[in-house]
Structure formats: structure tokens, C-alpha cells
Amino acid sequence: MILNSFQLAGRTAIVTGCNTGLGQGMALALAQAGADIVGVNQSAPTETMAQVQALGRKFLDVRKNLSETAALPAIVQEALTLTGRIDILVNNAGIIRREDAINFTESDWDDVVNLNLKNVFFLAQAAARQFIAQGTGGKIVNIASMLSFQGGVRVPAYTASKSGVMGITRALANEWAKHGINVNAIAPGYMATANTAALQADPVRNAAIMDRIPAGRWGTPADLAGPVVFLASPASDYVNGYTVAVDGGWLAR
Ligand code: NAD
């Protein structure tokens, strides 16, 4: 039956940056669909762990700074201690720095691009090596952005990183489909999280954003639940290299 192909029972998912925001919403959605969760965070994912365990699923708390490329292969090794396998990687952790392009610093550029793009690639590489060693295939879901499609204002490094995420999603899908690995991305629209707190608090920008969203509201972490379970499950086995916008219609305007 079709709904069985969305089931994730017996699968293990790594979700980066799941102590809050969109990562928390996606970790809970995957757990509701049956997956055990490896959460990779810098700070304690206390609430997420309790909610996943309340669903009867296992949760492994892996503490890492995802800005450190050399630490990434060890994440996959540590993740294997939960169930002995990895089936899904959700590359969610990300940061944004706002500054006029004319004043943007090299250190802000490096911080954003290293975490949001370079290390998304290298964690995907580490996961794919494990999928290939297991011989099971796997699912990689990268978190892109509206700024994978648009230029944005005062966020040049973020735009570069998220445009790059859409590019590597296609590139990796091309190389790894033959191993049964699906690489896709979700491009959230304007979502109410800590990442966008400054925009939500700015009455002028907030009004302009709301006016342009056909759905007439900011998105929430729960809005990513259906798309992430789809892309993490056998229901999407023939979807490769695509970036799905979950944006209340923003890009359709
Ligand atoms: P958030 O700030 O609430 O969460 C970001 C997560 O990344 C947190 O868990 C944080 O701890 C983690 N993180 C940051 N730096 C890290 C590091 N060095 N090592 C480990 N973890 C680190 O933001 P969010 O809105 O939930 O964003 C999640 C993802 O969605 C990001 O990639 C973001 O760019 C993307 N996104 C968000 C929106 C939005 O409107 N909120 C829109 C499009 C894309």
C-alpha cells in the first residue's frame, strides 16, 4: 500500500542542528514515521531528545562543531553506535550573517560558506561512503533556501552557500544514484525560527514579507514534516537531485 512506502521503521537518520527550529521539526517528523535519530549539535538537544524518546524511538546525542571538517567522518562512526546502520542524512545546520556586501568580511564569508556548503558536502561524502559500504543505498536531504534561487539582500555569503547547496545536490545525485543513494534538497521559504528572528521583529521587513507570501503566513517547522519524510523514504526512490520549495508560494509569485 502506498502509505507503507513512507514508513521509516528500522531506519536511522542523522539530523544536524536539531536542538531547535527546522531541524527539530524534521527530527520529530522522521521519528513519527518510525526512524531512530542521531542528533548532531553543539549544545544539548534536551527537548528534541525527550520528544523523540516519547515517541518510542531511540535518540543518540552527538556533540560536534560542524564547522570543523576534520570532525565529520567521526560523526558517522559515532552514529553507527546507535543501531549499527545509517539510512538517512538531513544536512540542516546552518548560519546566516547580515551585512552590506560592500562591508562583508572574509571571516563572516568563511564561517558561513564553511558550515553551510563545504561541510554539507563533506558530511554527505562521509554518509555516502557508509551507505555504499552497507550496500543499502540511502537518502540525503540538504536544506537549501529561497536564496538558492534568488539573490537576497545583505546576505551574500548565505546566498552563495545556499546556491551552492542546490548545485551539489544535483552533482551528488548524478554520481550516487547508481548506488541507490537519493540526494535531494528542501528549500524552505520564510520560516519562523531563531534564524529569522531579526526579520520577524522588523515591522517594515515583516510586513513586506507577509504581503508577498501567497499563503499569507510565515512557515513553521511542522510545514517541513511531510516533505522531509517523503524525501527520506522509499516513496521518493525515483526523485534525484531536485530541490523542493516549501515556501507558501513565495517562488511562484
Ligand atoms: P536555527 O538558527 O534555529 O537553527 C540552526 C541550527 O544549526 C541550530 O540547531 C544550531 O545549533 C545549528 N548550528 C549552527 N552552527 C552550528 C555548528 N557550527 N555546529 C553544529 N550545529 C550548528 O535556524 P533554522 O531556521 O532552524 O535553520 C535551519 C536550516 O534551515 C539552516 O540551514 C537555514 O539556513 C535553513 N533555512 C532557514 C530558513 C528560515 O526561514 N528559518 C529559510 C531557509 C533555509
PDB file of C-alpha atoms and ligand atoms in Angstrom:
ATOM      1  CA  MET A   1       0.000   0.000   0.000  1.00  0.00           C
ATOM      2  CA  ILE A   2       1.224   3.497  -0.811  1.00  0.00           C
ATOM      3  CA  LEU A   3       1.386   4.737   2.776  1.00  0.00           C
ATOM      4  CA  ASN A   4       3.747   1.865   3.660  1.00  0.00           C
ATOM      5  CA  SER A   5       6.350   3.411   1.360  1.00  0.00           C
ATOM      6  CA  PHE A   6       6.511   6.429   3.687  1.00  0.00           C
ATOM      7  CA  GLN A   7       7.311   4.239   6.726  1.00  0.00           C
ATOM      8  CA  LEU A   8      10.763   4.654   8.264  1.00  0.00           C
ATOM      9  CA  ALA A   9      10.610   1.901  10.905  1.00  0.00           C
ATOM     10  CA  GLY A  10      14.023   0.254  11.281  1.00  0.00           C
ATOM     11  CA  ARG A  11      15.850   3.196   9.671  1.00  0.00           C
ATOM     12  CA  THR A  12      18.336   5.507  11.331  1.00  0.00           C
ATOM     13  CA  ALA A  13      18.578   9.193  10.464  1.00  0.00           C
ATOM     14  CA  ILE A  14      21.336  11.697  11.226  1.00  0.00           C
ATOM     15  CA  VAL A  15      19.867  15.196  11.613  1.00  0.00           C
ATOM     16  CA  THR A  16      22.282  18.089  12.099  1.00  0.00           C
ATOM     17  CA  GLY A  17      21.269  21.118  14.147  1.00  0.00           C
ATOM     18  CA  CYS A  18      18.141  19.520  15.610  1.00  0.00           C
ATOM     19  CA  ASN A  19      18.092  21.130  19.050  1.00  0.00           C
ATOM     20  CA  THR A  20      15.761  23.849  17.746  1.00  0.00           C
ATOM     21  CA  GLY A  21      13.974  25.253  14.700  1.00  0.00           C
ATOM     22  CA  LEU A  22      13.579  23.407  11.428  1.00  0.00           C
ATOM     23  CA  GLY A  23      15.989  20.624  12.410  1.00  0.00           C
ATOM     24  CA  GLN A  24      13.918  19.863  15.490  1.00  0.00           C
ATOM     25  CA  GLY A  25      10.738  19.764  13.406  1.00  0.00           C
ATOM     26  CA  MET A  26      12.314  17.405  10.872  1.00  0.00           C
ATOM     27  CA  ALA A  27      13.809  15.105  13.537  1.00  0.00           C
ATOM     28  CA  LEU A  28      10.375  14.756  15.143  1.00  0.00           C
ATOM     29  CA  ALA A  29       8.727  14.082  11.781  1.00  0.00           C
ATOM     30  CA  LEU A  30      11.233  11.335  10.932  1.00  0.00           C
ATOM     31  CA  ALA A  31      10.755   9.805  14.393  1.00  0.00           C
ATOM     32  CA  GLN A  32       6.963   9.903  13.960  1.00  0.00           C
ATOM     33  CA  ALA A  33       7.462   7.973  10.717  1.00  0.00           C
ATOM     34  CA  GLY A  34       9.443   5.351  12.668  1.00  0.00           C
ATOM     35  CA  ALA A  35      13.122   6.357  12.396  1.00  0.00           C
ATOM     36  CA  ASP A  36      15.668   6.382  15.192  1.00  0.00           C
ATOM     37  CA  ILE A  37      17.526   9.693  15.352  1.00  0.00           C
ATOM     38  CA  VAL A  38      21.172  10.691  15.681  1.00  0.00           C
ATOM     39  CA  GLY A  39      21.182  14.396  16.555  1.00  0.00           C
ATOM     40  CA  VAL A  40      24.385  16.325  15.838  1.00  0.00           C
ATOM     41  CA  ASN A  41      24.535  19.555  17.802  1.00  0.00           C
ATOM     42  CA  GLN A  42      26.864  21.929  19.567  1.00  0.00           C
ATOM     43  CA  SER A  43      24.519  22.360  22.524  1.00  0.00           C
ATOM     44  CA  ALA A  44      22.195  19.969  24.359  1.00  0.00           C
ATOM     45  CA  PRO A  45      19.192  18.835  22.279  1.00  0.00           C
ATOM     46  CA  THR A  46      17.248  18.248  25.504  1.00  0.00           C
ATOM     47  CA  GLU A  47      13.744  18.971  24.205  1.00  0.00           C
ATOM     48  CA  THR A  48      14.232  17.100  20.910  1.00  0.00           C
ATOM     49  CA  MET A  49      15.660  14.029  22.657  1.00  0.00           C
ATOM     50  CA  ALA A  50      12.735  13.890  25.101  1.00  0.00           C
ATOM     51  CA  GLN A  51      10.178  14.255  22.302  1.00  0.00           C
ATOM     52  CA  VAL A  52      11.816  11.578  20.116  1.00  0.00           C
ATOM     53  CA  GLN A  53      12.061   9.152  23.030  1.00  0.00           C
ATOM     54  CA  ALA A  54       8.413   9.856  23.970  1.00  0.00           C
ATOM     55  CA  LEU A  55       7.528   8.521  20.508  1.00  0.00           C
ATOM     56  CA  GLY A  56       9.288   5.241  21.411  1.00  0.00           C
ATOM     57  CA  ARG A  57      12.277   5.934  19.153  1.00  0.00           C
ATOM     58  CA  LYS A  58      15.963   5.909  20.056  1.00  0.00           C
ATOM     59  CA  PHE A  59      17.981   9.146  20.152  1.00  0.00           C
ATOM     60  CA  LEU A  60      21.775   9.453  20.150  1.00  0.00           C
ATOM     61  CA  ASP A  61      23.183  12.827  21.245  1.00  0.00           C
ATOM     62  CA  VAL A  62      26.355  13.563  19.226  1.00  0.00           C
ATOM     63  CA  ARG A  63      28.094  16.821  20.166  1.00  0.00           C
ATOM     64  CA  LYS A  64      30.200  18.299  17.398  1.00  0.00           C
ATOM     65  CA  ASN A  65      31.080  21.655  15.914  1.00  0.00           C
ATOM     66  CA  LEU A  66      30.073  21.124  12.299  1.00  0.00           C
ATOM     67  CA  SER A  67      32.409  23.906  11.210  1.00  0.00           C
ATOM     68  CA  GLU A  68      35.330  21.516  11.727  1.00  0.00           C
ATOM     69  CA  THR A  69      35.721  19.496   8.535  1.00  0.00           C
ATOM     70  CA  ALA A  70      38.129  17.003  10.103  1.00  0.00           C
ATOM     71  CA  ALA A  71      35.480  16.031  12.691  1.00  0.00           C
ATOM     72  CA  LEU A  72      32.890  14.944  10.114  1.00  0.00           C
ATOM     73  CA  PRO A  73      33.871  11.292   9.396  1.00  0.00           C
ATOM     74  CA  ALA A  74      33.834  10.608  13.159  1.00  0.00           C
ATOM     75  CA  ILE A  75      30.176  11.706  13.263  1.00  0.00           C
ATOM     76  CA  VAL A  76      29.190   8.818  11.025  1.00  0.00           C
ATOM     77  CA  GLN A  77      31.297   6.384  13.076  1.00  0.00           C
ATOM     78  CA  GLU A  78      29.707   7.582  16.317  1.00  0.00           C
ATOM     79  CA  ALA A  79      26.240   7.466  14.734  1.00  0.00           C
ATOM     80  CA  LEU A  80      26.723   3.773  13.990  1.00  0.00           C
ATOM     81  CA  THR A  81      26.801   3.043  17.732  1.00  0.00           C
ATOM     82  CA  LEU A  82      23.022   3.650  17.910  1.00  0.00           C
ATOM     83  CA  THR A  83      21.755   0.870  15.621  1.00  0.00           C
ATOM     84  CA  GLY A  84      24.760  -0.234  13.558  1.00  0.00           C
ATOM     85  CA  ARG A  85      23.471   1.431  10.369  1.00  0.00           C
ATOM     86  CA  ILE A  86      22.707   4.795   8.804  1.00  0.00           C
ATOM     87  CA  ASP A  87      19.950   5.250   6.232  1.00  0.00           C
ATOM     88  CA  ILE A  88      19.230   8.986   6.121  1.00  0.00           C
ATOM     89  CA  LEU A  89      21.242  12.201   6.461  1.00  0.00           C
ATOM     90  CA  VAL A  90      19.476  15.547   6.877  1.00  0.00           C
ATOM     91  CA  ASN A  91      22.079  18.282   6.414  1.00  0.00           C
ATOM     92  CA  ASN A  92      20.223  21.044   8.244  1.00  0.00           C
ATOM     93  CA  ALA A  93      22.644  23.043  10.433  1.00  0.00           C
ATOM     94  CA  GLY A  94      23.315  26.461   9.006  1.00  0.00           C
ATOM     95  CA  ILE A  95      24.021  30.085   9.878  1.00  0.00           C
ATOM     96  CA  ILE A  96      23.364  33.470   8.315  1.00  0.00           C
ATOM     97  CA  ARG A  97      25.328  36.739   8.642  1.00  0.00           C
ATOM     98  CA  ARG A  98      23.738  40.030   7.584  1.00  0.00           C
ATOM     99  CA  GLU A  99      25.884  42.916   6.340  1.00  0.00           C
ATOM    100  CA  ASP A 100      26.022  45.144   3.276  1.00  0.00           C
ATOM    101  CA  ALA A 101      28.052  43.370   0.594  1.00  0.00           C
ATOM    102  CA  ILE A 102      30.354  46.385   0.443  1.00  0.00           C
ATOM    103  CA  ASN A 103      31.379  45.811   4.075  1.00  0.00           C
ATOM    104  CA  PHE A 104      31.147  41.993   4.255  1.00  0.00           C
ATOM    105  CA  THR A 105      34.238  40.479   5.928  1.00  0.00           C
ATOM    106  CA  GLU A 106      36.316  37.491   4.909  1.00  0.00           C
ATOM    107  CA  SER A 107      35.811  35.867   8.308  1.00  0.00           C
ATOM    108  CA  ASP A 108      31.996  36.087   8.005  1.00  0.00           C
ATOM    109  CA  TRP A 109      32.262  34.707   4.468  1.00  0.00           C
ATOM    110  CA  ASP A 110      34.380  31.764   5.625  1.00  0.00           C
ATOM    111  CA  ASP A 111      32.163  30.986   8.646  1.00  0.00           C
ATOM    112  CA  VAL A 112      29.011  30.850   6.513  1.00  0.00           C
ATOM    113  CA  VAL A 113      30.416  29.050   3.472  1.00  0.00           C
ATOM    114  CA  ASN A 114      32.384  26.508   5.528  1.00  0.00           C
ATOM    115  CA  LEU A 115      29.356  25.422   7.570  1.00  0.00           C
ATOM    116  CA  ASN A 116      26.561  25.843   5.013  1.00  0.00           C
ATOM    117  CA  LEU A 117      28.318  24.486   1.919  1.00  0.00           C
ATOM    118  CA  LYS A 118      31.770  22.940   2.377  1.00  0.00           C
ATOM    119  CA  ASN A 119      30.836  20.803   5.343  1.00  0.00           C
ATOM    120  CA  VAL A 120      27.426  19.898   3.920  1.00  0.00           C
ATOM    121  CA  PHE A 121      29.425  18.324   1.097  1.00  0.00           C
ATOM    122  CA  PHE A 122      31.919  16.541   3.349  1.00  0.00           C
ATOM    123  CA  LEU A 123      29.264  15.158   5.705  1.00  0.00           C
ATOM    124  CA  ALA A 124      27.311  13.934   2.676  1.00  0.00           C
ATOM    125  CA  GLN A 125      30.526  12.281   1.435  1.00  0.00           C
ATOM    126  CA  ALA A 126      31.064  10.556   4.806  1.00  0.00           C
ATOM    127  CA  ALA A 127      27.445   9.328   4.863  1.00  0.00           C
ATOM    128  CA  ALA A 128      27.578   8.135   1.244  1.00  0.00           C
ATOM    129  CA  ARG A 129      30.740   6.126   1.961  1.00  0.00           C
ATOM    130  CA  GLN A 130      28.807   4.376   4.750  1.00  0.00           C
ATOM    131  CA  PHE A 131      25.730   3.797   2.526  1.00  0.00           C
ATOM    132  CA  ILE A 132      27.989   2.236  -0.110  1.00  0.00           C
ATOM    133  CA  ALA A 133      29.794   0.078   2.488  1.00  0.00           C
ATOM    134  CA  GLN A 134      26.416  -1.094   3.843  1.00  0.00           C
ATOM    135  CA  GLY A 135      25.182  -1.823   0.316  1.00  0.00           C
ATOM    136  CA  THR A 136      21.794  -0.428   1.323  1.00  0.00           C
ATOM    137  CA  GLY A 137      21.586   2.834  -0.568  1.00  0.00           C
ATOM    138  CA  GLY A 138      20.476   5.846   1.406  1.00  0.00           C
ATOM    139  CA  LYS A 139      18.778   9.220   1.459  1.00  0.00           C
ATOM    140  CA  ILE A 140      20.454  12.599   1.747  1.00  0.00           C
ATOM    141  CA  VAL A 141      18.282  15.691   2.263  1.00  0.00           C
ATOM    142  CA  ASN A 142      20.122  19.007   2.156  1.00  0.00           C
ATOM    143  CA  ILE A 143      18.494  22.172   3.430  1.00  0.00           C
ATOM    144  CA  ALA A 144      18.664  24.881   0.770  1.00  0.00           C
ATOM    145  CA  SER A 145      16.777  28.205   0.768  1.00  0.00           C
ATOM    146  CA  MET A 146      14.851  30.708  -1.336  1.00  0.00           C
ATOM    147  CA  LEU A 147      18.342  32.151  -1.801  1.00  0.00           C
ATOM    148  CA  SER A 148      19.264  29.048  -3.784  1.00  0.00           C
ATOM    149  CA  PHE A 149      17.013  30.687  -6.417  1.00  0.00           C
ATOM    150  CA  GLN A 150      17.200  34.402  -5.618  1.00  0.00           C
ATOM    151  CA  GLY A 151      19.886  36.928  -4.728  1.00  0.00           C
ATOM    152  CA  GLY A 152      18.683  38.229  -1.379  1.00  0.00           C
ATOM    153  CA  VAL A 153      19.785  41.470   0.283  1.00  0.00           C
ATOM    154  CA  ARG A 154      22.742  41.882   2.699  1.00  0.00           C
ATOM    155  CA  VAL A 155      23.413  38.120   2.878  1.00  0.00           C
ATOM    156  CA  PRO A 156      25.954  37.486   0.085  1.00  0.00           C
ATOM    157  CA  ALA A 157      27.755  34.543   1.716  1.00  0.00           C
ATOM    158  CA  TYR A 158      24.446  32.888   2.632  1.00  0.00           C
ATOM    159  CA  THR A 159      23.214  33.256  -0.961  1.00  0.00           C
ATOM    160  CA  ALA A 160      26.476  31.802  -2.273  1.00  0.00           C
ATOM    161  CA  SER A 161      26.298  28.891   0.161  1.00  0.00           C
ATOM    162  CA  LYS A 162      22.650  28.019  -0.471  1.00  0.00           C
ATOM    163  CA  SER A 163      23.008  28.387  -4.259  1.00  0.00           C
ATOM    164  CA  GLY A 164      25.949  26.000  -3.893  1.00  0.00           C
ATOM    165  CA  VAL A 165      23.819  23.575  -1.878  1.00  0.00           C
ATOM    166  CA  MET A 166      21.365  23.326  -4.776  1.00  0.00           C
ATOM    167  CA  GLY A 167      24.300  22.728  -7.122  1.00  0.00           C
ATOM    168  CA  ILE A 168      25.955  19.983  -5.098  1.00  0.00           C
ATOM    169  CA  THR A 169      22.562  18.358  -4.549  1.00  0.00           C
ATOM    170  CA  ARG A 170      22.393  17.849  -8.311  1.00  0.00           C
ATOM    171  CA  ALA A 171      26.067  16.917  -8.648  1.00  0.00           C
ATOM    172  CA  LEU A 172      25.979  14.272  -5.909  1.00  0.00           C
ATOM    173  CA  ALA A 173      22.669  12.867  -7.149  1.00  0.00           C
ATOM    174  CA  ASN A 174      24.281  12.303 -10.540  1.00  0.00           C
ATOM    175  CA  GLU A 175      27.236  10.411  -9.096  1.00  0.00           C
ATOM    176  CA  TRP A 176      25.483   8.407  -6.394  1.00  0.00           C
ATOM    177  CA  ALA A 177      22.123   7.398  -7.906  1.00  0.00           C
ATOM    178  CA  LYS A 178      23.827   4.251  -9.195  1.00  0.00           C
ATOM    179  CA  HIS A 179      24.443   3.253  -5.572  1.00  0.00           C
ATOM    180  CA  GLY A 180      20.765   3.652  -4.666  1.00  0.00           C
ATOM    181  CA  ILE A 181      21.501   6.941  -2.938  1.00  0.00           C
ATOM    182  CA  ASN A 182      18.967   9.747  -3.448  1.00  0.00           C
ATOM    183  CA  VAL A 183      20.291  13.262  -2.916  1.00  0.00           C
ATOM    184  CA  ASN A 184      17.631  15.968  -2.823  1.00  0.00           C
ATOM    185  CA  ALA A 185      17.063  19.265  -1.053  1.00  0.00           C
ATOM    186  CA  ILE A 186      14.311  21.227   0.616  1.00  0.00           C
ATOM    187  CA  ALA A 187      14.250  24.993   0.105  1.00  0.00           C
ATOM    188  CA  PRO A 188      12.234  26.467   2.980  1.00  0.00           C
ATOM    189  CA  GLY A 189      10.618  29.843   2.457  1.00  0.00           C
ATOM    190  CA  TYR A 190      10.323  32.351   5.280  1.00  0.00           C
ATOM    191  CA  MET A 191      10.063  30.184   8.385  1.00  0.00           C
ATOM    192  CA  ALA A 192       9.507  31.454  11.936  1.00  0.00           C
ATOM    193  CA  THR A 193      12.674  30.308  13.770  1.00  0.00           C
ATOM    194  CA  ALA A 194      15.623  31.899  15.604  1.00  0.00           C
ATOM    195  CA  ASN A 195      17.383  32.209  12.220  1.00  0.00           C
ATOM    196  CA  THR A 196      14.794  34.784  11.095  1.00  0.00           C
ATOM    197  CA  ALA A 197      14.122  36.448  14.469  1.00  0.00           C
ATOM    198  CA  ALA A 198      15.610  39.755  13.278  1.00  0.00           C
ATOM    199  CA  LEU A 199      13.352  39.825  10.200  1.00  0.00           C
ATOM    200  CA  GLN A 200      10.244  38.890  12.163  1.00  0.00           C
ATOM    201  CA  ALA A 201      10.992  41.673  14.656  1.00  0.00           C
ATOM    202  CA  ASP A 202      11.473  44.341  11.941  1.00  0.00           C
ATOM    203  CA  PRO A 203       7.958  45.754  11.325  1.00  0.00           C
ATOM    204  CA  VAL A 204       8.792  47.060   7.841  1.00  0.00           C
ATOM    205  CA  ARG A 205      10.503  43.880   6.545  1.00  0.00           C
ATOM    206  CA  ASN A 206       7.954  41.650   8.290  1.00  0.00           C
ATOM    207  CA  ALA A 207       5.021  43.410   6.601  1.00  0.00           C
ATOM    208  CA  ALA A 208       6.734  43.279   3.200  1.00  0.00           C
ATOM    209  CA  ILE A 209       7.451  39.564   3.556  1.00  0.00           C
ATOM    210  CA  MET A 210       3.939  38.683   4.713  1.00  0.00           C
ATOM    211  CA  ASP A 211       2.429  40.693   1.870  1.00  0.00           C
ATOM    212  CA  ARG A 212       4.418  38.681  -0.702  1.00  0.00           C
ATOM    213  CA  ILE A 213       3.672  35.160   0.632  1.00  0.00           C
ATOM    214  CA  PRO A 214       0.572  33.810  -1.159  1.00  0.00           C
ATOM    215  CA  ALA A 215      -0.230  31.569   1.827  1.00  0.00           C
ATOM    216  CA  GLY A 216      -0.319  34.732   3.965  1.00  0.00           C
ATOM    217  CA  ARG A 217       1.770  33.450   6.876  1.00  0.00           C
ATOM    218  CA  TRP A 218       5.309  32.540   7.889  1.00  0.00           C
ATOM    219  CA  GLY A 219       6.112  28.822   7.657  1.00  0.00           C
ATOM    220  CA  THR A 220       6.723  26.667  10.720  1.00  0.00           C
ATOM    221  CA  PRO A 221       8.988  23.671  11.407  1.00  0.00           C
ATOM    222  CA  ALA A 222       5.902  21.435  11.118  1.00  0.00           C
ATOM    223  CA  ASP A 223       5.495  22.530   7.480  1.00  0.00           C
ATOM    224  CA  LEU A 224       8.651  20.537   6.613  1.00  0.00           C
ATOM    225  CA  ALA A 225       7.344  17.292   8.157  1.00  0.00           C
ATOM    226  CA  GLY A 226       5.661  15.876   5.052  1.00  0.00           C
ATOM    227  CA  PRO A 227       8.391  16.880   2.578  1.00  0.00           C
ATOM    228  CA  VAL A 228      11.265  15.517   4.695  1.00  0.00           C
ATOM    229  CA  VAL A 229       9.542  12.176   5.326  1.00  0.00           C
ATOM    230  CA  PHE A 230       8.816  11.889   1.600  1.00  0.00           C
ATOM    231  CA  LEU A 231      12.434  12.592   0.629  1.00  0.00           C
ATOM    232  CA  ALA A 232      13.781  10.271   3.362  1.00  0.00           C
ATOM    233  CA  SER A 233      11.527   7.338   2.466  1.00  0.00           C
ATOM    234  CA  PRO A 234      11.122   4.803  -0.365  1.00  0.00           C
ATOM    235  CA  ALA A 235       8.215   6.958  -1.628  1.00  0.00           C
ATOM    236  CA  SER A 236      10.857   9.168  -3.316  1.00  0.00           C
ATOM    237  CA  ASP A 237      13.122   6.430  -4.716  1.00  0.00           C
ATOM    238  CA  TYR A 238      12.994   7.888  -8.265  1.00  0.00           C
ATOM    239  CA  VAL A 239      13.456  11.534  -7.182  1.00  0.00           C
ATOM    240  CA  ASN A 240      17.083  12.531  -7.721  1.00  0.00           C
ATOM    241  CA  GLY A 241      18.838  15.875  -7.468  1.00  0.00           C
ATOM    242  CA  TYR A 242      15.736  18.014  -7.003  1.00  0.00           C
ATOM    243  CA  THR A 243      15.232  20.979  -4.684  1.00  0.00           C
ATOM    244  CA  VAL A 244      11.664  21.172  -3.383  1.00  0.00           C
ATOM    245  CA  ALA A 245      10.479  24.626  -2.328  1.00  0.00           C
ATOM    246  CA  VAL A 246       8.309  24.651   0.805  1.00  0.00           C
ATOM    247  CA  ASP A 247       7.542  28.342   0.769  1.00  0.00           C
ATOM    248  CA  GLY A 248       3.793  29.056   0.882  1.00  0.00           C
ATOM    249  CA  GLY A 249       4.055  30.033  -2.788  1.00  0.00           C
ATOM    250  CA  TRP A 250       6.851  32.638  -2.460  1.00  0.00           C
ATOM    251  CA  LEU A 251       8.725  31.484  -5.584  1.00  0.00           C
ATOM    252  CA  ALA A 252       5.533  31.153  -7.585  1.00  0.00           C
ATOM    253  CA  ARG A 253       4.859  34.917  -7.299  1.00  0.00           C
TER     254      ARG A 253
HETATM  255  P1  NAD B   1      18.210  27.949  13.734  1.00  0.00           P
HETATM  256  O1  NAD B   1      19.219  29.019  13.944  1.00  0.00           O
HETATM  257  O2  NAD B   1      17.001  27.893  14.611  1.00  0.00           O
HETATM  258  O3  NAD B   1      18.900  26.526  13.736  1.00  0.00           O
HETATM  259  C1  NAD B   1      20.174  26.294  13.173  1.00  0.00           C
HETATM  260  C2  NAD B   1      20.742  25.006  13.746  1.00  0.00           C
HETATM  261  O4  NAD B   1      22.090  24.848  13.293  1.00  0.00           O
HETATM  262  C3  NAD B   1      20.787  25.034  15.276  1.00  0.00           C
HETATM  263  O5  NAD B   1      20.470  23.756  15.771  1.00  0.00           O
HETATM  264  C4  NAD B   1      22.240  25.363  15.533  1.00  0.00           C
HETATM  265  O6  NAD B   1      22.674  24.925  16.798  1.00  0.00           O
HETATM  266  C5  NAD B   1      22.914  24.590  14.426  1.00  0.00           C
HETATM  267  N1  NAD B   1      24.286  25.029  14.201  1.00  0.00           N
HETATM  268  C6  NAD B   1      24.705  26.254  13.826  1.00  0.00           C
HETATM  269  N2  NAD B   1      26.051  26.281  13.756  1.00  0.00           N
HETATM  270  C7  NAD B   1      26.478  25.021  14.084  1.00  0.00           C
HETATM  271  C8  NAD B   1      27.754  24.409  14.203  1.00  0.00           C
HETATM  272  N3  NAD B   1      28.898  25.076  13.947  1.00  0.00           N
HETATM  273  N4  NAD B   1      27.827  23.110  14.573  1.00  0.00           N
HETATM  274  C9  NAD B   1      26.701  22.421  14.855  1.00  0.00           C
HETATM  275  N5  NAD B   1      25.457  22.935  14.755  1.00  0.00           N
HETATM  276  C10 NAD B   1      25.365  24.228  14.383  1.00  0.00           C
HETATM  277  O7  NAD B   1      17.775  28.104  12.224  1.00  0.00           O
HETATM  278  P2  NAD B   1      16.672  27.367  11.332  1.00  0.00           P
HETATM  279  O8  NAD B   1      15.816  28.423  10.775  1.00  0.00           O
HETATM  280  O9  NAD B   1      16.041  26.219  12.027  1.00  0.00           O
HETATM  281  O10 NAD B   1      17.619  26.883  10.140  1.00  0.00           O
HETATM  282  C11 NAD B   1      17.866  25.522   9.834  1.00  0.00           C
HETATM  283  C12 NAD B   1      18.339  25.452   8.396  1.00  0.00           C
HETATM  284  O11 NAD B   1      17.313  25.928   7.540  1.00  0.00           O
HETATM  285  C13 NAD B   1      19.578  26.303   8.093  1.00  0.00           C
HETATM  286  O12 NAD B   1      20.401  25.632   7.166  1.00  0.00           O
HETATM  287  C14 NAD B   1      18.972  27.538   7.467  1.00  0.00           C
HETATM  288  O13 NAD B   1      19.872  28.207   6.636  1.00  0.00           O
HETATM  289  C15 NAD B   1      17.829  26.929   6.701  1.00  0.00           C
HETATM  290  N6  NAD B   1      16.764  27.842   6.316  1.00  0.00           N
HETATM  291  C16 NAD B   1      16.034  28.515   7.255  1.00  0.00           C
HETATM  292  C17 NAD B   1      15.022  29.362   6.825  1.00  0.00           C
HETATM  293  C18 NAD B   1      14.159  30.141   7.774  1.00  0.00           C
HETATM  294  O14 NAD B   1      13.372  30.962   7.308  1.00  0.00           O
HETATM  295  N7  NAD B   1      14.223  29.925   9.065  1.00  0.00           N
HETATM  296  C19 NAD B   1      14.764  29.525   5.467  1.00  0.00           C
HETATM  297  C20 NAD B   1      15.521  28.825   4.550  1.00  0.00           C
HETATM  298  C21 NAD B   1      16.521  27.990   4.985  1.00  0.00           C
END
